[in-house]
Every structure is written in structure tokens, then in C-alpha cells.
Amino acid sequence: VQLQASGGGLVQPGGSLRVSCQASGFRHGYYGIAWFRQAPGKEREGVACIQTSDGNTYYADSVKGRFAVSRDDAKNTVYLQMNNLKPEDTAVYYCATDEVPFPCVVVVNSKGTGLDLWGQGTLVTVSS
């Protein structure tokens, strides 16, 4: 069972970037994918989450209206589209999940300590 995050990079303020999280090895699928980020010197925080069962999406207040999470079931991939990026969005972005159901509405406002499966992280730098 593995999550592979990719797509990070350098982008100017106001720009857009899409990061991806590909899931593999799940025998029965996964219940949802959550995105977290950790900026230098700061604690990890939830960013967004998509619930597989109903497709509902959830966002942290800091990214609402700017970020969008989606999924492509054929590719077992979840995307985080980030628009109107700000320097404070600079962080390592991680995707995470678990093999037991979890509530996105709770996880998105947490540090994700209850999730067991994590991708390796991808760095997003917003700077001019």
C-alpha cells in the first residue's frame, strides 16, 4: 500500500499549481484522501480532503475558494488544484489516508495524527 505525491515546484504569487497523489496497492480501495502541509518552523495542518464514498470535499478556512480537490478513479489519483497562491502557502504538501474509514470533516481540521498511510511529500514554494 503506497501513496505517491508529486507535482510540487516554484510558482509566483497569484499563480496556480496542481499536485497529485497516486494510490496503489489498496485491495478494497480507499475511503478518502486528505492533504496536509507543513511550512518551515510550523506544525502540520490539514488543507483539504475528499471522501470517496460520496465525493464530498472539505477545506481548511485558509484555502477555501482557492484550492480544489478532485479524484480520477481510473488512475487511482487525487489532485489538489491550488489557485491564487500566496507566499504563506509555501510548504511541503503531503497526502494521507487510512485503511479504515475516517471522517474528512474532522480530519481536514486536524494534524492528521490518526492517519496511518502517508505519501512522501512534495515541496511547493510560492515566491517572486
Short mmCIF file of N, CA and C in Angstrom, two decimals:
data_model
loop_
_atom_site.label_atom_id
_atom_site.label_comp_id
_atom_site.label_asym_id
_atom_site.label_seq_id
_atom_site.Cartn_x
_atom_site.Cartn_y
_atom_site.Cartn_z
N VAL A 1 0.85 -1.18 0.00
CA VAL A 1 0.00 0.00 0.00
C VAL A 1 0.89 1.24 0.00
N GLN A 2 0.62 2.12 -0.93
CA GLN A 2 1.53 3.25 -1.09
C GLN A 2 0.79 4.47 -1.62
N LEU A 3 1.22 5.65 -1.16
CA LEU A 3 0.78 6.92 -1.72
C LEU A 3 2.00 7.62 -2.29
N GLN A 4 1.86 8.14 -3.49
CA GLN A 4 2.96 8.82 -4.14
C GLN A 4 2.52 10.22 -4.52
N ALA A 5 3.10 11.21 -3.84
CA ALA A 5 2.77 12.60 -4.13
C ALA A 5 3.77 13.18 -5.13
N SER A 6 3.27 14.06 -5.99
CA SER A 6 4.13 14.69 -6.98
C SER A 6 3.53 16.01 -7.44
N GLY A 7 4.33 16.77 -8.17
CA GLY A 7 3.82 17.97 -8.81
C GLY A 7 4.20 19.28 -8.16
N GLY A 8 4.94 19.24 -7.08
CA GLY A 8 5.35 20.47 -6.43
C GLY A 8 6.33 21.25 -7.28
N GLY A 9 6.59 22.49 -6.88
CA GLY A 9 7.53 23.31 -7.62
C GLY A 9 7.50 24.74 -7.15
N LEU A 10 8.13 25.60 -7.94
CA LEU A 10 8.19 27.03 -7.64
C LEU A 10 7.15 27.76 -8.48
N VAL A 11 6.37 28.60 -7.85
CA VAL A 11 5.35 29.37 -8.56
C VAL A 11 5.30 30.77 -7.98
N GLN A 12 4.97 31.73 -8.81
CA GLN A 12 4.89 33.11 -8.35
C GLN A 12 3.59 33.36 -7.61
N PRO A 13 3.57 34.32 -6.72
CA PRO A 13 2.31 34.68 -6.04
C PRO A 13 1.21 34.98 -7.06
N GLY A 14 0.04 34.47 -6.78
CA GLY A 14 -1.08 34.62 -7.70
C GLY A 14 -1.17 33.52 -8.73
N GLY A 15 -0.15 32.69 -8.80
CA GLY A 15 -0.12 31.61 -9.77
C GLY A 15 -0.87 30.37 -9.31
N SER A 16 -0.81 29.35 -10.16
CA SER A 16 -1.51 28.09 -9.88
C SER A 16 -0.56 26.91 -10.00
N LEU A 17 -0.93 25.86 -9.31
CA LEU A 17 -0.14 24.64 -9.35
C LEU A 17 -1.07 23.49 -9.00
N ARG A 18 -0.84 22.33 -9.58
CA ARG A 18 -1.61 21.14 -9.23
C ARG A 18 -0.66 20.05 -8.75
N VAL A 19 -0.94 19.54 -7.59
CA VAL A 19 -0.18 18.41 -7.06
C VAL A 19 -1.06 17.17 -7.10
N SER A 20 -0.41 16.02 -7.21
CA SER A 20 -1.12 14.76 -7.38
C SER A 20 -0.74 13.77 -6.30
N CYS A 21 -1.64 12.85 -6.05
CA CYS A 21 -1.39 11.78 -5.09
C CYS A 21 -1.93 10.50 -5.69
N GLN A 22 -1.02 9.60 -6.05
CA GLN A 22 -1.45 8.33 -6.64
C GLN A 22 -1.40 7.24 -5.58
N ALA A 23 -2.52 6.52 -5.49
CA ALA A 23 -2.63 5.43 -4.52
C ALA A 23 -2.45 4.10 -5.23
N SER A 24 -1.74 3.19 -4.57
CA SER A 24 -1.54 1.87 -5.16
C SER A 24 -1.53 0.82 -4.07
N GLY A 25 -1.94 -0.36 -4.42
CA GLY A 25 -1.88 -1.48 -3.50
C GLY A 25 -3.08 -1.64 -2.58
N PHE A 26 -4.10 -0.79 -2.76
CA PHE A 26 -5.28 -0.90 -1.90
C PHE A 26 -6.18 -1.99 -2.47
N ARG A 27 -6.40 -3.05 -1.72
CA ARG A 27 -7.21 -4.16 -2.21
C ARG A 27 -8.67 -3.78 -2.35
N HIS A 28 -9.16 -2.94 -1.47
CA HIS A 28 -10.57 -2.59 -1.47
C HIS A 28 -10.80 -1.09 -1.64
N GLY A 29 -9.86 -0.45 -2.29
CA GLY A 29 -9.98 0.99 -2.48
C GLY A 29 -9.60 1.72 -1.20
N TYR A 30 -9.86 3.00 -1.19
CA TYR A 30 -9.56 3.79 -0.01
C TYR A 30 -10.76 4.67 0.30
N TYR A 31 -10.89 5.04 1.53
CA TYR A 31 -12.09 5.75 1.98
C TYR A 31 -12.03 7.24 1.73
N GLY A 32 -10.85 7.74 1.55
CA GLY A 32 -10.69 9.16 1.27
C GLY A 32 -9.21 9.48 1.24
N ILE A 33 -8.92 10.65 0.72
CA ILE A 33 -7.55 11.14 0.71
C ILE A 33 -7.55 12.54 1.30
N ALA A 34 -6.66 12.77 2.21
CA ALA A 34 -6.54 14.10 2.81
C ALA A 34 -5.19 14.70 2.44
N TRP A 35 -5.20 16.01 2.28
CA TRP A 35 -3.96 16.75 2.03
C TRP A 35 -3.60 17.55 3.26
N PHE A 36 -2.33 17.52 3.58
CA PHE A 36 -1.78 18.30 4.69
C PHE A 36 -0.58 19.09 4.18
N ARG A 37 -0.17 20.04 4.95
CA ARG A 37 1.05 20.76 4.61
C ARG A 37 1.79 21.15 5.87
N GLN A 38 3.10 21.29 5.71
CA GLN A 38 3.91 21.74 6.84
C GLN A 38 4.93 22.74 6.32
N ALA A 39 4.80 23.94 6.82
CA ALA A 39 5.73 25.01 6.47
C ALA A 39 6.90 24.99 7.44
N PRO A 40 8.04 25.53 7.03
CA PRO A 40 9.22 25.54 7.91
C PRO A 40 8.90 26.20 9.25
N GLY A 41 9.22 25.50 10.32
CA GLY A 41 9.03 26.04 11.66
C GLY A 41 7.60 26.02 12.16
N LYS A 42 6.72 25.41 11.39
CA LYS A 42 5.31 25.38 11.79
C LYS A 42 4.82 23.94 11.90
N GLU A 43 3.69 23.79 12.58
CA GLU A 43 3.11 22.47 12.71
C GLU A 43 2.37 22.08 11.43
N ARG A 44 2.23 20.79 11.24
CA ARG A 44 1.47 20.28 10.11
C ARG A 44 -0.01 20.68 10.28
N GLU A 45 -0.63 21.01 9.16
CA GLU A 45 -2.03 21.39 9.21
C GLU A 45 -2.80 20.76 8.06
N GLY A 46 -4.08 20.52 8.30
CA GLY A 46 -4.93 19.98 7.25
C GLY A 46 -5.24 21.05 6.22
N VAL A 47 -5.37 20.61 4.97
CA VAL A 47 -5.65 21.54 3.87
C VAL A 47 -6.97 21.20 3.19
N ALA A 48 -7.10 19.95 2.78
CA ALA A 48 -8.29 19.53 2.04
C ALA A 48 -8.47 18.03 2.18
N CYS A 49 -9.68 17.59 1.88
CA CYS A 49 -9.96 16.16 1.99
C CYS A 49 -11.11 15.81 1.06
N ILE A 50 -11.02 14.65 0.44
CA ILE A 50 -12.11 14.17 -0.40
C ILE A 50 -12.52 12.79 0.10
N GLN A 51 -13.83 12.65 0.31
CA GLN A 51 -14.39 11.41 0.81
C GLN A 51 -14.78 10.55 -0.39
N THR A 52 -14.26 9.37 -0.48
CA THR A 52 -14.51 8.52 -1.63
C THR A 52 -15.96 8.08 -1.73
N SER A 53 -16.59 7.82 -0.61
CA SER A 53 -17.94 7.26 -0.59
C SER A 53 -18.96 8.14 -1.29
N ASP A 54 -18.86 9.45 -1.11
CA ASP A 54 -19.86 10.33 -1.68
C ASP A 54 -19.25 11.47 -2.51
N GLY A 55 -17.95 11.52 -2.57
CA GLY A 55 -17.28 12.56 -3.35
C GLY A 55 -17.26 13.92 -2.70
N ASN A 56 -17.76 14.01 -1.48
CA ASN A 56 -17.75 15.31 -0.80
C ASN A 56 -16.33 15.77 -0.52
N THR A 57 -16.16 17.07 -0.60
CA THR A 57 -14.85 17.67 -0.36
C THR A 57 -14.92 18.65 0.80
N TYR A 58 -13.82 18.80 1.48
CA TYR A 58 -13.73 19.64 2.66
C TYR A 58 -12.42 20.41 2.60
N TYR A 59 -12.46 21.65 3.12
CA TYR A 59 -11.29 22.51 3.03
C TYR A 59 -11.06 23.25 4.33
N ALA A 60 -9.78 23.52 4.59
CA ALA A 60 -9.44 24.41 5.69
C ALA A 60 -9.84 25.83 5.30
N ASP A 61 -10.18 26.63 6.28
CA ASP A 61 -10.63 28.00 6.00
C ASP A 61 -9.57 28.79 5.22
N SER A 62 -8.32 28.50 5.47
CA SER A 62 -7.24 29.27 4.85
C SER A 62 -7.14 29.06 3.34
N VAL A 63 -7.75 28.00 2.83
CA VAL A 63 -7.63 27.71 1.39
C VAL A 63 -8.98 27.69 0.68
N LYS A 64 -10.06 27.85 1.39
CA LYS A 64 -11.39 27.82 0.77
C LYS A 64 -11.49 28.87 -0.33
N GLY A 65 -12.04 28.45 -1.45
CA GLY A 65 -12.18 29.35 -2.58
C GLY A 65 -10.96 29.43 -3.47
N ARG A 66 -9.84 28.89 -3.02
CA ARG A 66 -8.60 28.92 -3.81
C ARG A 66 -8.14 27.53 -4.21
N PHE A 67 -8.36 26.55 -3.34
CA PHE A 67 -7.91 25.19 -3.60
C PHE A 67 -9.12 24.31 -3.94
N ALA A 68 -8.88 23.29 -4.75
CA ALA A 68 -9.93 22.33 -5.09
C ALA A 68 -9.33 20.94 -5.17
N VAL A 69 -9.98 20.00 -4.50
CA VAL A 69 -9.51 18.62 -4.51
C VAL A 69 -10.46 17.80 -5.39
N SER A 70 -9.90 16.91 -6.19
CA SER A 70 -10.69 16.08 -7.08
C SER A 70 -10.01 14.73 -7.21
N ARG A 71 -10.71 13.80 -7.86
CA ARG A 71 -10.12 12.48 -7.99
C ARG A 71 -10.39 11.91 -9.37
N ASP A 72 -9.50 11.05 -9.80
CA ASP A 72 -9.66 10.29 -11.04
C ASP A 72 -9.56 8.81 -10.65
N ASP A 73 -10.72 8.17 -10.53
CA ASP A 73 -10.73 6.79 -10.05
C ASP A 73 -10.02 5.83 -11.01
N ALA A 74 -10.07 6.12 -12.28
CA ALA A 74 -9.40 5.25 -13.26
C ALA A 74 -7.89 5.24 -13.06
N LYS A 75 -7.37 6.33 -12.54
CA LYS A 75 -5.93 6.44 -12.31
C LYS A 75 -5.57 6.30 -10.84
N ASN A 76 -6.57 6.07 -10.00
CA ASN A 76 -6.32 5.98 -8.54
C ASN A 76 -5.54 7.20 -8.06
N THR A 77 -5.93 8.34 -8.55
CA THR A 77 -5.18 9.56 -8.26
C THR A 77 -6.11 10.65 -7.75
N VAL A 78 -5.64 11.35 -6.76
CA VAL A 78 -6.35 12.52 -6.22
C VAL A 78 -5.49 13.74 -6.49
N TYR A 79 -6.14 14.81 -6.91
CA TYR A 79 -5.45 16.05 -7.26
C TYR A 79 -5.80 17.16 -6.29
N LEU A 80 -4.85 18.03 -6.08
CA LEU A 80 -5.10 19.26 -5.33
C LEU A 80 -4.71 20.42 -6.24
N GLN A 81 -5.74 21.08 -6.76
CA GLN A 81 -5.53 22.25 -7.62
C GLN A 81 -5.44 23.48 -6.73
N MET A 82 -4.35 24.20 -6.84
CA MET A 82 -4.11 25.36 -5.98
C MET A 82 -4.03 26.60 -6.85
N ASN A 83 -4.95 27.52 -6.62
CA ASN A 83 -5.01 28.75 -7.39
C ASN A 83 -4.77 29.95 -6.48
N ASN A 84 -4.43 31.07 -7.11
CA ASN A 84 -4.18 32.30 -6.36
C ASN A 84 -3.25 32.05 -5.17
N LEU A 85 -2.16 31.41 -5.47
CA LEU A 85 -1.24 31.02 -4.40
C LEU A 85 -0.59 32.23 -3.75
N LYS A 86 -0.34 32.09 -2.48
CA LYS A 86 0.26 33.14 -1.67
C LYS A 86 1.57 32.63 -1.07
N PRO A 87 2.47 33.53 -0.72
CA PRO A 87 3.73 33.08 -0.11
C PRO A 87 3.50 32.21 1.13
N GLU A 88 2.43 32.47 1.86
CA GLU A 88 2.17 31.67 3.06
C GLU A 88 1.69 30.26 2.74
N ASP A 89 1.45 29.96 1.46
CA ASP A 89 1.13 28.59 1.06
C ASP A 89 2.37 27.74 0.88
N THR A 90 3.54 28.37 0.97
CA THR A 90 4.79 27.63 0.83
C THR A 90 4.90 26.58 1.93
N ALA A 91 5.10 25.33 1.52
CA ALA A 91 5.15 24.22 2.48
C ALA A 91 5.44 22.93 1.72
N VAL A 92 5.73 21.91 2.48
CA VAL A 92 5.74 20.56 1.94
C VAL A 92 4.32 20.02 2.07
N TYR A 93 3.78 19.56 0.95
CA TYR A 93 2.42 19.06 0.92
C TYR A 93 2.44 17.53 0.93
N TYR A 94 1.62 16.97 1.81
CA TYR A 94 1.54 15.53 1.97
C TYR A 94 0.11 15.07 1.71
N CYS A 95 -0.03 13.89 1.12
CA CYS A 95 -1.34 13.25 1.07
C CYS A 95 -1.32 12.07 2.04
N ALA A 96 -2.48 11.77 2.56
CA ALA A 96 -2.57 10.74 3.57
C ALA A 96 -3.94 10.07 3.52
N THR A 97 -3.96 8.83 4.02
CA THR A 97 -5.21 8.09 4.10
C THR A 97 -5.07 7.01 5.17
N ASP A 98 -6.07 6.17 5.24
CA ASP A 98 -6.04 5.07 6.19
C ASP A 98 -6.84 3.93 5.60
N GLU A 99 -6.62 2.71 6.08
CA GLU A 99 -7.36 1.56 5.58
C GLU A 99 -8.66 1.34 6.33
N VAL A 100 -8.97 2.21 7.26
CA VAL A 100 -10.27 2.19 7.92
C VAL A 100 -10.94 3.54 7.63
N PRO A 101 -12.27 3.57 7.64
CA PRO A 101 -12.96 4.83 7.33
C PRO A 101 -12.60 5.95 8.29
N PHE A 102 -12.53 7.15 7.77
CA PHE A 102 -12.27 8.31 8.59
C PHE A 102 -13.12 9.47 8.08
N PRO A 103 -13.54 10.35 8.98
CA PRO A 103 -14.38 11.46 8.57
C PRO A 103 -13.56 12.65 8.09
N CYS A 104 -13.69 12.97 6.82
CA CYS A 104 -12.96 14.11 6.26
C CYS A 104 -13.25 15.40 7.02
N VAL A 105 -14.48 15.57 7.43
CA VAL A 105 -14.88 16.82 8.07
C VAL A 105 -14.07 17.05 9.34
N VAL A 106 -13.65 16.00 9.98
CA VAL A 106 -12.82 16.11 11.18
C VAL A 106 -11.33 16.19 10.81
N VAL A 107 -10.93 15.31 9.90
CA VAL A 107 -9.51 15.19 9.55
C VAL A 107 -8.96 16.48 8.94
N VAL A 108 -9.78 17.18 8.15
CA VAL A 108 -9.28 18.36 7.46
C VAL A 108 -8.91 19.47 8.45
N ASN A 109 -9.46 19.40 9.64
CA ASN A 109 -9.14 20.40 10.67
C ASN A 109 -8.20 19.85 11.73
N SER A 110 -7.46 18.84 11.37
CA SER A 110 -6.54 18.20 12.31
C SER A 110 -5.12 18.20 11.75
N LYS A 111 -4.23 17.61 12.52
CA LYS A 111 -2.85 17.46 12.05
C LYS A 111 -2.63 16.11 11.38
N GLY A 112 -3.69 15.32 11.34
CA GLY A 112 -3.61 14.04 10.65
C GLY A 112 -2.95 12.93 11.44
N THR A 113 -2.80 13.09 12.72
CA THR A 113 -2.08 12.08 13.50
C THR A 113 -2.80 10.74 13.54
N GLY A 114 -4.10 10.73 13.22
CA GLY A 114 -4.85 9.49 13.25
C GLY A 114 -4.75 8.68 11.98
N LEU A 115 -4.11 9.22 10.95
CA LEU A 115 -4.00 8.53 9.67
C LEU A 115 -2.68 7.76 9.62
N ASP A 116 -2.73 6.57 9.08
CA ASP A 116 -1.56 5.68 9.12
C ASP A 116 -0.73 5.66 7.84
N LEU A 117 -1.32 6.09 6.73
CA LEU A 117 -0.63 5.95 5.45
C LEU A 117 -0.34 7.33 4.86
N TRP A 118 0.93 7.60 4.61
CA TRP A 118 1.35 8.93 4.15
C TRP A 118 2.22 8.83 2.91
N GLY A 119 2.04 9.79 2.02
CA GLY A 119 2.95 9.95 0.91
C GLY A 119 4.21 10.65 1.37
N GLN A 120 5.17 10.77 0.46
CA GLN A 120 6.48 11.28 0.86
C GLN A 120 6.56 12.80 0.90
N GLY A 121 5.57 13.49 0.40
CA GLY A 121 5.58 14.94 0.43
C GLY A 121 6.16 15.53 -0.84
N THR A 122 5.62 16.69 -1.21
CA THR A 122 6.13 17.41 -2.37
C THR A 122 6.19 18.90 -1.99
N LEU A 123 7.29 19.54 -2.31
CA LEU A 123 7.53 20.92 -1.90
C LEU A 123 6.89 21.90 -2.86
N VAL A 124 6.11 22.81 -2.30
CA VAL A 124 5.52 23.91 -3.06
C VAL A 124 6.10 25.21 -2.51
N THR A 125 6.72 25.98 -3.38
CA THR A 125 7.32 27.25 -3.00
C THR A 125 6.66 28.37 -3.78
N VAL A 126 6.10 29.32 -3.06
CA VAL A 126 5.44 30.46 -3.68
C VAL A 126 6.29 31.69 -3.42
N SER A 127 6.92 32.17 -4.46
CA SER A 127 7.86 33.27 -4.30
C SER A 127 8.07 33.98 -5.63
N SER A 128 8.32 35.28 -5.55
CA SER A 128 8.62 36.03 -6.76
C SER A 128 10.13 36.10 -6.97
#
